[in-house]
PDB file of C-alpha atoms in Angstrom:
ATOM      1  CA  UNK P   1     145.950  71.864 201.731  1.00 41.00           C
ATOM      2  CA  UNK P   2     146.042  74.874 204.036  1.00 41.00           C
ATOM      3  CA  UNK P   3     144.971  77.044 201.127  1.00 42.00           C
ATOM      4  CA  UNK P   4     141.620  75.342 200.907  1.00 50.00           C
ATOM      5  CA  UNK P   5     140.960  75.838 204.619  1.00 56.00           C
ATOM      6  CA  UNK P   6     142.135  79.391 205.227  1.00 67.00           C
ATOM      7  CA  UNK P   7     140.967  81.272 202.164  1.00 75.00           C
ATOM      8  CA  UNK P   8     138.892  84.306 203.087  1.00 72.00           C
ATOM      9  CA  UNK P   9     135.370  83.552 201.860  1.00 65.00           C
ATOM     10  CA  UNK P  10     134.323  87.144 202.560  1.00 66.00           C
ATOM     11  CA  UNK P  11     136.540  88.406 199.771  1.00 72.00           C
ATOM     12  CA  UNK P  12     134.792  89.594 196.640  1.00 73.00           C
ATOM     13  CA  UNK P  13     134.904  87.097 193.782  1.00 75.00           C
ATOM     14  CA  UNK P  14     135.124  87.867 190.096  1.00 69.00           C
ATOM     15  CA  UNK P  15     132.484  86.105 188.002  1.00 64.00           C
ATOM     16  CA  UNK P  16     133.424  87.257 184.492  1.00 69.00           C
ATOM     17  CA  UNK P  17     137.078  86.263 184.604  1.00 68.00           C
ATOM     18  CA  UNK P  18     137.196  84.735 181.132  1.00 71.00           C
ATOM     19  CA  UNK P  19     138.583  81.487 182.561  1.00 75.00           C
ATOM     20  CA  UNK P  20     136.773  78.243 183.370  1.00 69.00           C
ATOM     21  CA  UNK P  21     135.846  77.255 186.920  1.00 68.00           C
ATOM     22  CA  UNK P  22     136.457  73.499 186.668  1.00 68.00           C
ATOM     23  CA  UNK P  23     139.904  72.984 188.196  1.00 63.00           C
ATOM     24  CA  UNK P  24     140.119  69.354 187.037  1.00 61.00           C
ATOM     25  CA  UNK P  25     140.004  70.500 183.401  1.00 68.00           C
ATOM     26  CA  UNK P  26     142.895  72.945 183.693  1.00 73.00           C
ATOM     27  CA  UNK P  27     146.553  72.098 183.203  1.00 75.00           C
ATOM     28  CA  UNK P  28     149.385  74.360 184.317  1.00 77.00           C
ATOM     29  CA  UNK P  29     149.041  78.083 184.809  1.00 82.00           C
ATOM     30  CA  UNK P  30     146.311  80.295 183.388  1.00 82.00           C
ATOM     31  CA  UNK P  31     148.627  82.916 181.839  1.00 86.00           C
ATOM     32  CA  UNK P  32     152.268  82.536 180.831  1.00 86.00           C
ATOM     33  CA  UNK P  33     154.986  84.916 182.005  1.00 86.00           C
ATOM     34  CA  UNK P  34     154.871  86.835 178.725  1.00 83.00           C
ATOM     35  CA  UNK P  35     151.137  87.430 179.176  1.00 83.00           C
ATOM     36  CA  UNK P  36     149.729  85.010 176.602  1.00 84.00           C
ATOM     37  CA  UNK P  37     146.957  82.553 177.575  1.00 80.00           C
ATOM     38  CA  UNK P  38     148.324  79.108 178.394  1.00 80.00           C
ATOM     39  CA  UNK P  39     145.947  77.439 175.939  1.00 80.00           C
ATOM     40  CA  UNK P  40     146.438  74.901 173.175  1.00 79.00           C
ATOM     41  CA  UNK P  41     143.649  74.545 170.603  1.00 79.00           C
ATOM     42  CA  UNK P  42     142.477  71.345 168.913  1.00 82.00           C
ATOM     43  CA  UNK P  43     139.625  70.380 166.618  1.00 83.00           C
ATOM     44  CA  UNK P  44     140.816  72.381 163.614  1.00 81.00           C
ATOM     45  CA  UNK P  45     143.693  71.875 161.224  1.00 80.00           C
ATOM     46  CA  UNK P  46     147.058  73.446 161.923  1.00 76.00           C
ATOM     47  CA  UNK P  47     146.660  75.942 159.077  1.00 76.00           C
ATOM     48  CA  UNK P  48     143.259  77.034 160.414  1.00 78.00           C
ATOM     49  CA  UNK P  49     144.525  77.407 163.974  1.00 78.00           C
ATOM     50  CA  UNK P  50     147.372  79.772 163.065  1.00 81.00           C
ATOM     51  CA  UNK P  51     147.055  83.402 162.045  1.00 85.00           C
ATOM     52  CA  UNK P  52     150.224  83.758 159.990  1.00 85.00           C
ATOM     53  CA  UNK P  53     150.011  87.541 159.988  1.00 87.00           C
ATOM     54  CA  UNK P  54     149.834  87.752 163.787  1.00 86.00           C
ATOM     55  CA  UNK P  55     152.511  85.074 164.118  1.00 88.00           C
ATOM     56  CA  UNK P  56     154.937  86.980 161.894  1.00 90.00           C
ATOM     57  CA  UNK P  57     154.250  90.217 163.786  1.00 88.00           C
ATOM     58  CA  UNK P  58     154.912  88.574 167.156  1.00 86.00           C
ATOM     59  CA  UNK P  59     158.031  86.579 166.247  1.00 89.00           C
ATOM     60  CA  UNK P  60     161.350  87.677 167.753  1.00 89.00           C
ATOM     61  CA  UNK P  61     163.451  89.727 165.332  1.00 90.00           C
ATOM     62  CA  UNK P  62     166.008  86.997 164.674  1.00 93.00           C
ATOM     63  CA  UNK P  63     163.306  84.454 163.830  1.00 94.00           C
ATOM     64  CA  UNK P  64     161.472  86.931 161.601  1.00 93.00           C
ATOM     65  CA  UNK P  65     164.566  87.828 159.572  1.00 94.00           C
ATOM     66  CA  UNK P  66     165.675  84.183 159.443  1.00 95.00           C
ATOM     67  CA  UNK P  67     162.317  83.148 157.944  1.00 95.00           C
ATOM     68  CA  UNK P  68     162.496  85.959 155.358  1.00 94.00           C
ATOM     69  CA  UNK P  69     166.052  84.959 154.397  1.00 95.00           C
ATOM     70  CA  UNK P  70     165.266  81.234 154.231  1.00 96.00           C
ATOM     71  CA  UNK P  71     162.187  81.890 152.102  1.00 95.00           C
ATOM     72  CA  UNK P  72     164.282  83.940 149.676  1.00 95.00           C
ATOM     73  CA  UNK P  73     166.985  81.264 149.438  1.00 95.00           C
ATOM     74  CA  UNK P  74     164.572  78.320 149.085  1.00 96.00           C
ATOM     75  CA  UNK P  75     162.390  79.990 146.435  1.00 96.00           C
ATOM     76  CA  UNK P  76     165.424  80.772 144.290  1.00 95.00           C
ATOM     77  CA  UNK P  77     166.716  77.225 144.673  1.00 95.00           C
ATOM     78  CA  UNK P  78     163.352  75.907 143.476  1.00 95.00           C
ATOM     79  CA  UNK P  79     163.244  78.142 140.427  1.00 95.00           C
ATOM     80  CA  UNK P  80     166.908  77.482 139.645  1.00 93.00           C
ATOM     81  CA  UNK P  81     166.081  73.771 139.726  1.00 92.00           C
ATOM     82  CA  UNK P  82     163.165  74.329 137.332  1.00 93.00           C
ATOM     83  CA  UNK P  83     165.370  76.268 134.917  1.00 91.00           C
ATOM     84  CA  UNK P  84     168.039  73.573 135.141  1.00 88.00           C
ATOM     85  CA  UNK P  85     165.602  70.708 134.566  1.00 88.00           C
ATOM     86  CA  UNK P  86     163.877  72.375 131.610  1.00 87.00           C
ATOM     87  CA  UNK P  87     167.182  72.849 129.833  1.00 86.00           C
ATOM     88  CA  UNK P  88     169.999  75.157 130.824  1.00 85.00           C
ATOM     89  CA  UNK P  89     170.496  75.954 127.121  1.00 87.00           C
ATOM     90  CA  UNK P  90     167.245  77.972 127.299  1.00 87.00           C
ATOM     91  CA  UNK P  91     169.009  80.534 129.469  1.00 88.00           C
ATOM     92  CA  UNK P  92     171.077  82.602 127.073  1.00 89.00           C
ATOM     93  CA  UNK P  93     174.309  83.902 128.575  1.00 88.00           C
ATOM     94  CA  UNK P  94     175.252  81.005 130.842  1.00 86.00           C
ATOM     95  CA  UNK P  95     178.873  80.180 130.050  1.00 84.00           C
ATOM     96  CA  UNK P  96     180.069  78.167 133.050  1.00 84.00           C
ATOM     97  CA  UNK P  97     181.889  74.979 131.967  1.00 88.00           C
ATOM     98  CA  UNK P  98     180.802  72.811 134.911  1.00 89.00           C
ATOM     99  CA  UNK P  99     177.354  71.576 135.949  1.00 88.00           C
ATOM    100  CA  UNK P 100     177.691  73.178 139.366  1.00 91.00           C
ATOM    101  CA  UNK P 101     178.729  76.454 137.792  1.00 90.00           C
ATOM    102  CA  UNK P 102     175.753  76.377 135.437  1.00 90.00           C
ATOM    103  CA  UNK P 103     173.393  75.733 138.349  1.00 91.00           C
ATOM    104  CA  UNK P 104     174.972  78.648 140.220  1.00 90.00           C
ATOM    105  CA  UNK P 105     174.396  80.987 137.287  1.00 91.00           C
ATOM    106  CA  UNK P 106     170.797  79.743 137.031  1.00 92.00           C
ATOM    107  CA  UNK P 107     170.371  80.432 140.751  1.00 92.00           C
ATOM    108  CA  UNK P 108     171.596  84.024 140.456  1.00 92.00           C
ATOM    109  CA  UNK P 109     169.441  84.560 137.361  1.00 92.00           C
ATOM    110  CA  UNK P 110     166.515  83.401 139.481  1.00 93.00           C
ATOM    111  CA  UNK P 111     167.490  85.847 142.245  1.00 93.00           C
ATOM    112  CA  UNK P 112     167.684  88.714 139.735  1.00 92.00           C
ATOM    113  CA  UNK P 113     164.296  87.766 138.274  1.00 92.00           C
ATOM    114  CA  UNK P 114     162.697  87.344 141.711  1.00 93.00           C
ATOM    115  CA  UNK P 115     163.852  90.802 142.794  1.00 91.00           C
ATOM    116  CA  UNK P 116     163.073  92.247 139.303  1.00 87.00           C
ATOM    117  CA  UNK P 117     166.632  93.608 139.112  1.00 87.00           C
ATOM    118  CA  UNK P 118     167.410  92.066 135.717  1.00 80.00           C
ATOM    119  CA  UNK P 119     171.095  92.788 135.036  1.00 83.00           C
ATOM    120  CA  UNK P 120     170.757  91.343 131.545  1.00 80.00           C
ATOM    121  CA  UNK P 121     173.743  88.983 131.625  1.00 84.00           C
ATOM    122  CA  UNK P 122     171.408  85.969 131.357  1.00 87.00           C
ATOM    123  CA  UNK P 123     168.022  86.022 129.612  1.00 88.00           C
ATOM    124  CA  UNK P 124     165.323  83.396 129.013  1.00 89.00           C
ATOM    125  CA  UNK P 125     164.833  81.902 125.583  1.00 89.00           C
ATOM    126  CA  UNK P 126     161.742  79.959 124.542  1.00 86.00           C
ATOM    127  CA  UNK P 127     158.103  80.035 125.625  1.00 89.00           C
ATOM    128  CA  UNK P 128     158.275  77.771 128.671  1.00 90.00           C
ATOM    129  CA  UNK P 129     161.400  79.348 130.203  1.00 90.00           C
ATOM    130  CA  UNK P 130     159.995  82.843 129.599  1.00 90.00           C
ATOM    131  CA  UNK P 131     156.703  81.810 131.196  1.00 92.00           C
ATOM    132  CA  UNK P 132     158.516  80.465 134.274  1.00 92.00           C
ATOM    133  CA  UNK P 133     160.570  83.660 134.619  1.00 92.00           C
ATOM    134  CA  UNK P 134     157.417  85.787 134.260  1.00 92.00           C
ATOM    135  CA  UNK P 135     155.699  83.765 136.973  1.00 94.00           C
ATOM    136  CA  UNK P 136     158.748  84.141 139.226  1.00 93.00           C
ATOM    137  CA  UNK P 137     158.811  87.914 138.685  1.00 93.00           C
ATOM    138  CA  UNK P 138     155.138  88.105 139.695  1.00 94.00           C
ATOM    139  CA  UNK P 139     155.777  85.947 142.758  1.00 94.00           C
ATOM    140  CA  UNK P 140     158.719  88.202 143.644  1.00 94.00           C
ATOM    141  CA  UNK P 141     156.572  91.352 143.458  1.00 93.00           C
ATOM    142  CA  UNK P 142     153.882  89.794 145.649  1.00 94.00           C
ATOM    143  CA  UNK P 143     156.430  88.430 148.138  1.00 94.00           C
ATOM    144  CA  UNK P 144     158.162  91.769 148.552  1.00 93.00           C
ATOM    145  CA  UNK P 145     154.796  93.491 148.956  1.00 94.00           C
ATOM    146  CA  UNK P 146     153.920  91.067 151.772  1.00 93.00           C
ATOM    147  CA  UNK P 147     157.372  91.435 153.353  1.00 93.00           C
ATOM    148  CA  UNK P 148     157.063  95.231 153.197  1.00 93.00           C
ATOM    149  CA  UNK P 149     153.656  95.039 154.873  1.00 93.00           C
ATOM    150  CA  UNK P 150     155.053  92.811 157.622  1.00 92.00           C
ATOM    151  CA  UNK P 151     157.985  95.174 158.159  1.00 91.00           C
ATOM    152  CA  UNK P 152     155.608  98.111 158.467  1.00 90.00           C
ATOM    153  CA  UNK P 153     153.275  96.158 160.730  1.00 89.00           C
ATOM    154  CA  UNK P 154     156.099  95.227 163.088  1.00 88.00           C
ATOM    155  CA  UNK P 155     157.375  98.804 163.287  1.00 85.00           C
ATOM    156  CA  UNK P 156     153.961 100.460 163.553  1.00 84.00           C
ATOM    157  CA  UNK P 157     152.312  97.987 165.930  1.00 84.00           C
ATOM    158  CA  UNK P 158     151.454  99.649 169.268  1.00 85.00           C
ATOM    159  CA  UNK P 159     153.226  97.744 172.024  1.00 87.00           C
ATOM    160  CA  UNK P 160     153.586  98.230 175.741  1.00 88.00           C
ATOM    161  CA  UNK P 161     157.340  98.278 176.268  1.00 91.00           C
ATOM    162  CA  UNK P 162     157.029  97.177 179.879  1.00 94.00           C
ATOM    163  CA  UNK P 163     159.048  94.781 181.969  1.00 95.00           C
ATOM    164  CA  UNK P 164     157.634  93.105 185.048  1.00 96.00           C
ATOM    165  CA  UNK P 165     159.754  91.867 187.915  1.00 96.00           C
ATOM    166  CA  UNK P 166     160.308  88.099 187.588  1.00 96.00           C
ATOM    167  CA  UNK P 167     159.262  87.658 191.220  1.00 96.00           C
ATOM    168  CA  UNK P 168     156.386  88.831 193.368  1.00 97.00           C
ATOM    169  CA  UNK P 169     157.208  89.655 196.993  1.00 97.00           C
ATOM    170  CA  UNK P 170     155.430  89.187 200.302  1.00 95.00           C
ATOM    171  CA  UNK P 171     156.728  92.328 201.972  1.00 94.00           C
ATOM    172  CA  UNK P 172     156.126  94.287 205.184  1.00 93.00           C
ATOM    173  CA  UNK P 173     153.590  97.057 204.755  1.00 93.00           C
ATOM    174  CA  UNK P 174     151.862  99.361 207.275  1.00 89.00           C
ATOM    175  CA  UNK P 175     152.333  97.009 210.206  1.00 86.00           C
ATOM    176  CA  UNK P 176     151.177  94.001 208.210  1.00 90.00           C
ATOM    177  CA  UNK P 177     152.175  92.448 204.903  1.00 93.00           C
ATOM    178  CA  UNK P 178     151.397  93.023 201.245  1.00 95.00           C
ATOM    179  CA  UNK P 179     151.922  91.360 197.923  1.00 96.00           C
ATOM    180  CA  UNK P 180     154.176  93.519 195.749  1.00 97.00           C
ATOM    181  CA  UNK P 181     155.364  93.366 192.169  1.00 97.00           C
ATOM    182  CA  UNK P 182     157.209  95.920 190.089  1.00 97.00           C
ATOM    183  CA  UNK P 183     156.916  97.159 186.522  1.00 96.00           C
ATOM    184  CA  UNK P 184     158.939  99.684 184.542  1.00 95.00           C
ATOM    185  CA  UNK P 185     159.050 101.018 180.959  1.00 93.00           C
ATOM    186  CA  UNK P 186     162.258 100.191 179.090  1.00 92.00           C
ATOM    187  CA  UNK P 187     161.950 102.153 175.832  1.00 89.00           C
ATOM    188  CA  UNK P 188     162.052 105.870 175.061  1.00 86.00           C
ATOM    189  CA  UNK P 189     158.264 106.082 175.085  1.00 85.00           C
ATOM    190  CA  UNK P 190     155.943 108.111 177.292  1.00 87.00           C
ATOM    191  CA  UNK P 191     153.096 106.211 178.934  1.00 92.00           C
ATOM    192  CA  UNK P 192     150.319 108.148 180.661  1.00 93.00           C
ATOM    193  CA  UNK P 193     147.114 107.200 182.497  1.00 95.00           C
ATOM    194  CA  UNK P 194     148.473 103.766 183.404  1.00 95.00           C
ATOM    195  CA  UNK P 195     145.949 101.473 185.067  1.00 96.00           C
ATOM    196  CA  UNK P 196     146.588  98.101 186.711  1.00 96.00           C
ATOM    197  CA  UNK P 197     144.215  95.255 187.483  1.00 96.00           C
ATOM    198  CA  UNK P 198     145.385  92.280 189.524  1.00 95.00           C
ATOM    199  CA  UNK P 199     143.396  89.069 189.979  1.00 94.00           C
ATOM    200  CA  UNK P 200     144.135  86.109 192.245  1.00 93.00           C
ATOM    201  CA  UNK P 201     143.229  82.831 190.555  1.00 90.00           C
ATOM    202  CA  UNK P 202     143.010  80.158 193.252  1.00 87.00           C
ATOM    203  CA  UNK P 203     141.932  76.532 193.381  1.00 83.00           C
ATOM    204  CA  UNK P 204     139.453  76.182 196.241  1.00 78.00           C
ATOM    205  CA  UNK P 205     137.376  73.364 197.698  1.00 71.00           C
ATOM    206  CA  UNK P 206     133.637  73.702 197.088  1.00 69.00           C
ATOM    207  CA  UNK P 207     131.902  70.868 198.919  1.00 69.00           C
ATOM    208  CA  UNK P 208     134.581  68.390 197.991  1.00 69.00           C
ATOM    209  CA  UNK P 209     134.928  69.628 194.404  1.00 72.00           C
ATOM    210  CA  UNK P 210     137.984  71.624 193.360  1.00 76.00           C
ATOM    211  CA  UNK P 211     137.046  74.828 191.568  1.00 80.00           C
ATOM    212  CA  UNK P 212     138.878  77.781 190.094  1.00 84.00           C
ATOM    213  CA  UNK P 213     137.847  80.967 191.831  1.00 85.00           C
ATOM    214  CA  UNK P 214     138.973  84.453 190.906  1.00 90.00           C
ATOM    215  CA  UNK P 215     139.364  87.337 193.323  1.00 91.00           C
ATOM    216  CA  UNK P 216     140.055  90.934 192.220  1.00 93.00           C
ATOM    217  CA  UNK P 217     142.781  92.314 194.489  1.00 94.00           C
ATOM    218  CA  UNK P 218     142.454  95.808 195.900  1.00 94.00           C
ATOM    219  CA  UNK P 219     145.557  97.860 195.164  1.00 95.00           C
ATOM    220  CA  UNK P 220     147.202 100.704 197.033  1.00 94.00           C
ATOM    221  CA  UNK P 221     147.088 102.627 193.740  1.00 94.00           C
ATOM    222  CA  UNK P 222     145.479 101.143 190.656  1.00 94.00           C
ATOM    223  CA  UNK P 223     146.213 104.199 188.485  1.00 96.00           C
ATOM    224  CA  UNK P 224     149.153 106.528 187.950  1.00 94.00           C
ATOM    225  CA  UNK P 225     149.168 109.650 185.823  1.00 94.00           C
ATOM    226  CA  UNK P 226     152.515 108.922 184.149  1.00 93.00           C
ATOM    227  CA  UNK P 227     154.617 105.765 184.063  1.00 92.00           C
ATOM    228  CA  UNK P 228     158.108 107.185 183.667  1.00 91.00           C
ATOM    229  CA  UNK P 229     159.931 105.378 186.490  1.00 91.00           C
ATOM    230  CA  UNK P 230     159.253 102.056 188.167  1.00 93.00           C
ATOM    231  CA  UNK P 231     155.836 101.359 189.663  1.00 95.00           C
ATOM    232  CA  UNK P 232     155.510  99.017 192.624  1.00 96.00           C
ATOM    233  CA  UNK P 233     152.006  97.554 192.557  1.00 96.00           C
ATOM    234  CA  UNK P 234     150.886  96.790 196.112  1.00 96.00           C
ATOM    235  CA  UNK P 235     148.040  94.644 197.410  1.00 96.00           C
ATOM    236  CA  UNK P 236     147.708  95.233 201.151  1.00 95.00           C
ATOM    237  CA  UNK P 237     146.427  92.077 202.855  1.00 93.00           C
ATOM    238  CA  UNK P 238     143.499  93.196 205.004  1.00 91.00           C
ATOM    239  CA  UNK P 239     140.101  91.754 205.944  1.00 90.00           C
ATOM    240  CA  UNK P 240     138.868  92.192 202.362  1.00 90.00           C
ATOM    241  CA  UNK P 241     141.724  90.196 200.841  1.00 92.00           C
ATOM    242  CA  UNK P 242     141.330  86.519 199.920  1.00 91.00           C
ATOM    243  CA  UNK P 243     144.738  86.013 201.599  1.00 92.00           C
ATOM    244  CA  UNK P 244     143.557  87.353 204.965  1.00 90.00           C
ATOM    245  CA  UNK P 245     144.519  84.872 207.724  1.00 85.00           C
ATOM    246  CA  UNK P 246     146.952  83.068 205.456  1.00 88.00           C
ATOM    247  CA  UNK P 247     149.975  81.658 207.243  1.00 87.00           C
ATOM    248  CA  UNK P 248     153.436  81.545 205.721  1.00 88.00           C
ATOM    249  CA  UNK P 249     152.865  77.852 204.966  1.00 88.00           C
ATOM    250  CA  UNK P 250     149.623  78.756 203.194  1.00 88.00           C
ATOM    251  CA  UNK P 251     151.533  81.065 200.864  1.00 90.00           C
ATOM    252  CA  UNK P 252     154.177  78.400 200.248  1.00 88.00           C
ATOM    253  CA  UNK P 253     151.586  75.707 199.482  1.00 86.00           C
ATOM    254  CA  UNK P 254     149.071  77.872 197.634  1.00 86.00           C
ATOM    255  CA  UNK P 255     147.821  76.436 194.351  1.00 86.00           C
ATOM    256  CA  UNK P 256     147.068  79.136 191.808  1.00 88.00           C
ATOM    257  CA  UNK P 257     148.533  82.351 190.472  1.00 92.00           C
ATOM    258  CA  UNK P 258     148.239  86.102 190.462  1.00 95.00           C
ATOM    259  CA  UNK P 259     147.341  87.547 187.045  1.00 95.00           C
ATOM    260  CA  UNK P 260     148.360  91.112 186.211  1.00 96.00           C
ATOM    261  CA  UNK P 261     146.861  93.335 183.497  1.00 95.00           C
ATOM    262  CA  UNK P 262     148.239  96.798 182.844  1.00 96.00           C
ATOM    263  CA  UNK P 263     147.079  99.275 180.229  1.00 95.00           C
ATOM    264  CA  UNK P 264     148.356 102.754 179.450  1.00 95.00           C
ATOM    265  CA  UNK P 265     148.094 105.412 176.766  1.00 95.00           C
ATOM    266  CA  UNK P 266     151.137 105.774 174.523  1.00 91.00           C
ATOM    267  CA  UNK P 267     151.150 109.323 173.186  1.00 85.00           C
ATOM    268  CA  UNK P 268     153.607 108.392 170.408  1.00 82.00           C
ATOM    269  CA  UNK P 269     151.179 105.867 168.902  1.00 82.00           C
ATOM    270  CA  UNK P 270     148.128 107.811 170.194  1.00 85.00           C
ATOM    271  CA  UNK P 271     146.789 104.443 171.240  1.00 90.00           C
ATOM    272  CA  UNK P 272     146.204 102.298 174.313  1.00 93.00           C
ATOM    273  CA  UNK P 273     148.833  99.625 174.921  1.00 93.00           C
ATOM    274  CA  UNK P 274     148.521  96.592 177.179  1.00 94.00           C
ATOM    275  CA  UNK P 275     151.001  94.531 179.198  1.00 94.00           C
ATOM    276  CA  UNK P 276     150.193  91.219 180.907  1.00 94.00           C
ATOM    277  CA  UNK P 277     151.957  88.681 183.089  1.00 95.00           C
ATOM    278  CA  UNK P 278     151.284  86.268 185.932  1.00 95.00           C
ATOM    279  CA  UNK P 279     152.997  84.908 189.030  1.00 96.00           C
ATOM    280  CA  UNK P 280     152.592  81.464 190.515  1.00 94.00           C
ATOM    281  CA  UNK P 281     153.185  81.093 194.228  1.00 93.00           C
ATOM    282  CA  UNK P 282     156.466  79.354 193.444  1.00 93.00           C
ATOM    283  CA  UNK P 283     157.558  82.754 192.105  1.00 95.00           C
ATOM    284  CA  UNK P 284     156.616  84.457 195.375  1.00 95.00           C
ATOM    285  CA  UNK P 285     159.517  85.519 197.615  1.00 96.00           C
ATOM    286  CA  UNK P 286     158.339  85.551 201.216  1.00 94.00           C
ATOM    287  CA  UNK P 287     159.938  88.176 203.456  1.00 94.00           C
ATOM    288  CA  UNK P 288     161.577  90.603 201.045  1.00 95.00           C
ATOM    289  CA  UNK P 289     161.316  94.199 199.877  1.00 95.00           C
ATOM    290  CA  UNK P 290     162.312  95.804 196.596  1.00 96.00           C
ATOM    291  CA  UNK P 291     165.479  97.870 196.406  1.00 95.00           C
ATOM    292  CA  UNK P 292     165.475 101.311 194.842  1.00 94.00           C
ATOM    293  CA  UNK P 293     166.103 101.161 191.113  1.00 94.00           C
ATOM    294  CA  UNK P 294     166.433 104.863 190.304  1.00 91.00           C
ATOM    295  CA  UNK P 295     168.761 107.587 191.551  1.00 91.00           C
ATOM    296  CA  UNK P 296     170.083 111.003 190.551  1.00 90.00           C
ATOM    297  CA  UNK P 297     173.015 111.110 188.182  1.00 89.00           C
ATOM    298  CA  UNK P 298     176.431 112.458 189.105  1.00 89.00           C
ATOM    299  CA  UNK P 299     175.665 115.895 187.715  1.00 90.00           C
ATOM    300  CA  UNK P 300     172.415 115.969 189.688  1.00 90.00           C
ATOM    301  CA  UNK P 301     170.685 116.929 186.454  1.00 92.00           C
ATOM    302  CA  UNK P 302     168.713 113.770 185.617  1.00 91.00           C
ATOM    303  CA  UNK P 303     167.184 110.722 187.241  1.00 92.00           C
ATOM    304  CA  UNK P 304     168.735 107.386 186.250  1.00 93.00           C
ATOM    305  CA  UNK P 305     166.434 104.363 186.030  1.00 92.00           C
ATOM    306  CA  UNK P 306     168.500 101.182 186.394  1.00 94.00           C
ATOM    307  CA  UNK P 307     166.463  98.441 184.724  1.00 94.00           C
ATOM    308  CA  UNK P 308     168.995  95.823 185.817  1.00 94.00           C
ATOM    309  CA  UNK P 309     167.602  96.298 189.340  1.00 95.00           C
ATOM    310  CA  UNK P 310     163.979  95.598 188.380  1.00 95.00           C
ATOM    311  CA  UNK P 311     163.972  92.415 190.456  1.00 95.00           C
ATOM    312  CA  UNK P 312     166.514  93.555 193.052  1.00 95.00           C
ATOM    313  CA  UNK P 313     165.316  92.965 196.600  1.00 96.00           C
ATOM    314  CA  UNK P 314     166.608  92.430 200.112  1.00 95.00           C
ATOM    315  CA  UNK P 315     165.281  89.919 202.622  1.00 94.00           C
ATOM    316  CA  UNK P 316     163.446  91.151 205.705  1.00 93.00           C
ATOM    317  CA  UNK P 317     161.801  89.593 208.719  1.00 89.00           C
ATOM    318  CA  UNK P 318     157.999  89.583 208.506  1.00 88.00           C
ATOM    319  CA  UNK P 319     157.330  87.173 211.380  1.00 84.00           C
ATOM    320  CA  UNK P 320     155.987  90.089 213.451  1.00 78.00           C
ATOM    321  CA  UNK P 321     153.026  90.314 211.044  1.00 78.00           C
ATOM    322  CA  UNK P 322     151.842  86.791 211.912  1.00 73.00           C
ATOM    323  CA  UNK P 323     150.149  85.997 215.219  1.00 56.00           C
ATOM    324  CA  UNK P 324     150.698  82.772 217.136  1.00 41.00           C
ATOM    325  CA  UNK P 325     148.068  80.791 215.267  1.00 41.00           C
ATOM    326  CA  UNK P 326     149.809  81.616 211.990  1.00 47.00           C
ATOM    327  CA  UNK P 327     147.332  84.187 210.689  1.00 53.00           C
ATOM    328  CA  UNK P 328     148.187  87.496 209.072  1.00 58.00           C
ATOM    329  CA  UNK P 329     147.925  90.248 211.622  1.00 51.00           C
ATOM    330  CA  UNK P 330     145.163  92.783 211.173  1.00 47.00           C
ATOM    331  CA  UNK P 331     147.022  95.897 210.071  1.00 43.00           C
TER     332      UNK P 331
END
């Protein structure tokens, strides 16, 4: 591959990347688009490998509320079945003439016991039925305590409400070319002291052995005082870049990805928040530049940030930046 021949060996490498160097042992990308490591763990049981608390905090809203609702329904079905099997006559107040109706009343008695509402229409009679209802009331108190904690954790968890452009661009820049990506906040939060770190993870040939090598990419600006509008993160390809002397074909055939870390201080949470993503070279658009995504409003009183244009770009000719032998021009 052209990548293995033309990579700039003078570029600074990153030793403590946190990723392995053996390319033959890696499958797929290093980091997924949502910023999570592309790792699957084996050698422990499923229950040991999952942190249920973290999983419930990270689930999408619809999945979270669906799980809570299903848990509530299933638990009440189980207890209604127990009441029904132990003798429906032990629930005083059930008057339904049909079996299905009696089960329905047992179900709603279970729901009232589980939530500790206790309307009083139906009441347990006998030691075993009373013991089951007491156990259910305790389980209900514990379940609602856990659900309340999860609700609070989801609302109070510091999170970087950032969106990254789906594509990375190879764009004209200062007479040469640069890799560019864009990020913007999408919530009504204020992020200050934002800092970006971008690493190129490339598969290179080391004496006939394929290895993962990591190169920190120098940025035009790696810090901004306030992240209120969009931020275009730019890596100018110069002599210090691992992509120096790459041809257009090298970029098209490159095997690896560009990993992006961004941290900022959220003054609402008074805490540091982190956003992560990565771009494979299949997600690189060669010969394009980002379009403006903010403008003044009609009253000329505010600036409008149009998040729908986060990935908006126009194509441009960058052939002038490549000399005859296909190398990036020295800008």
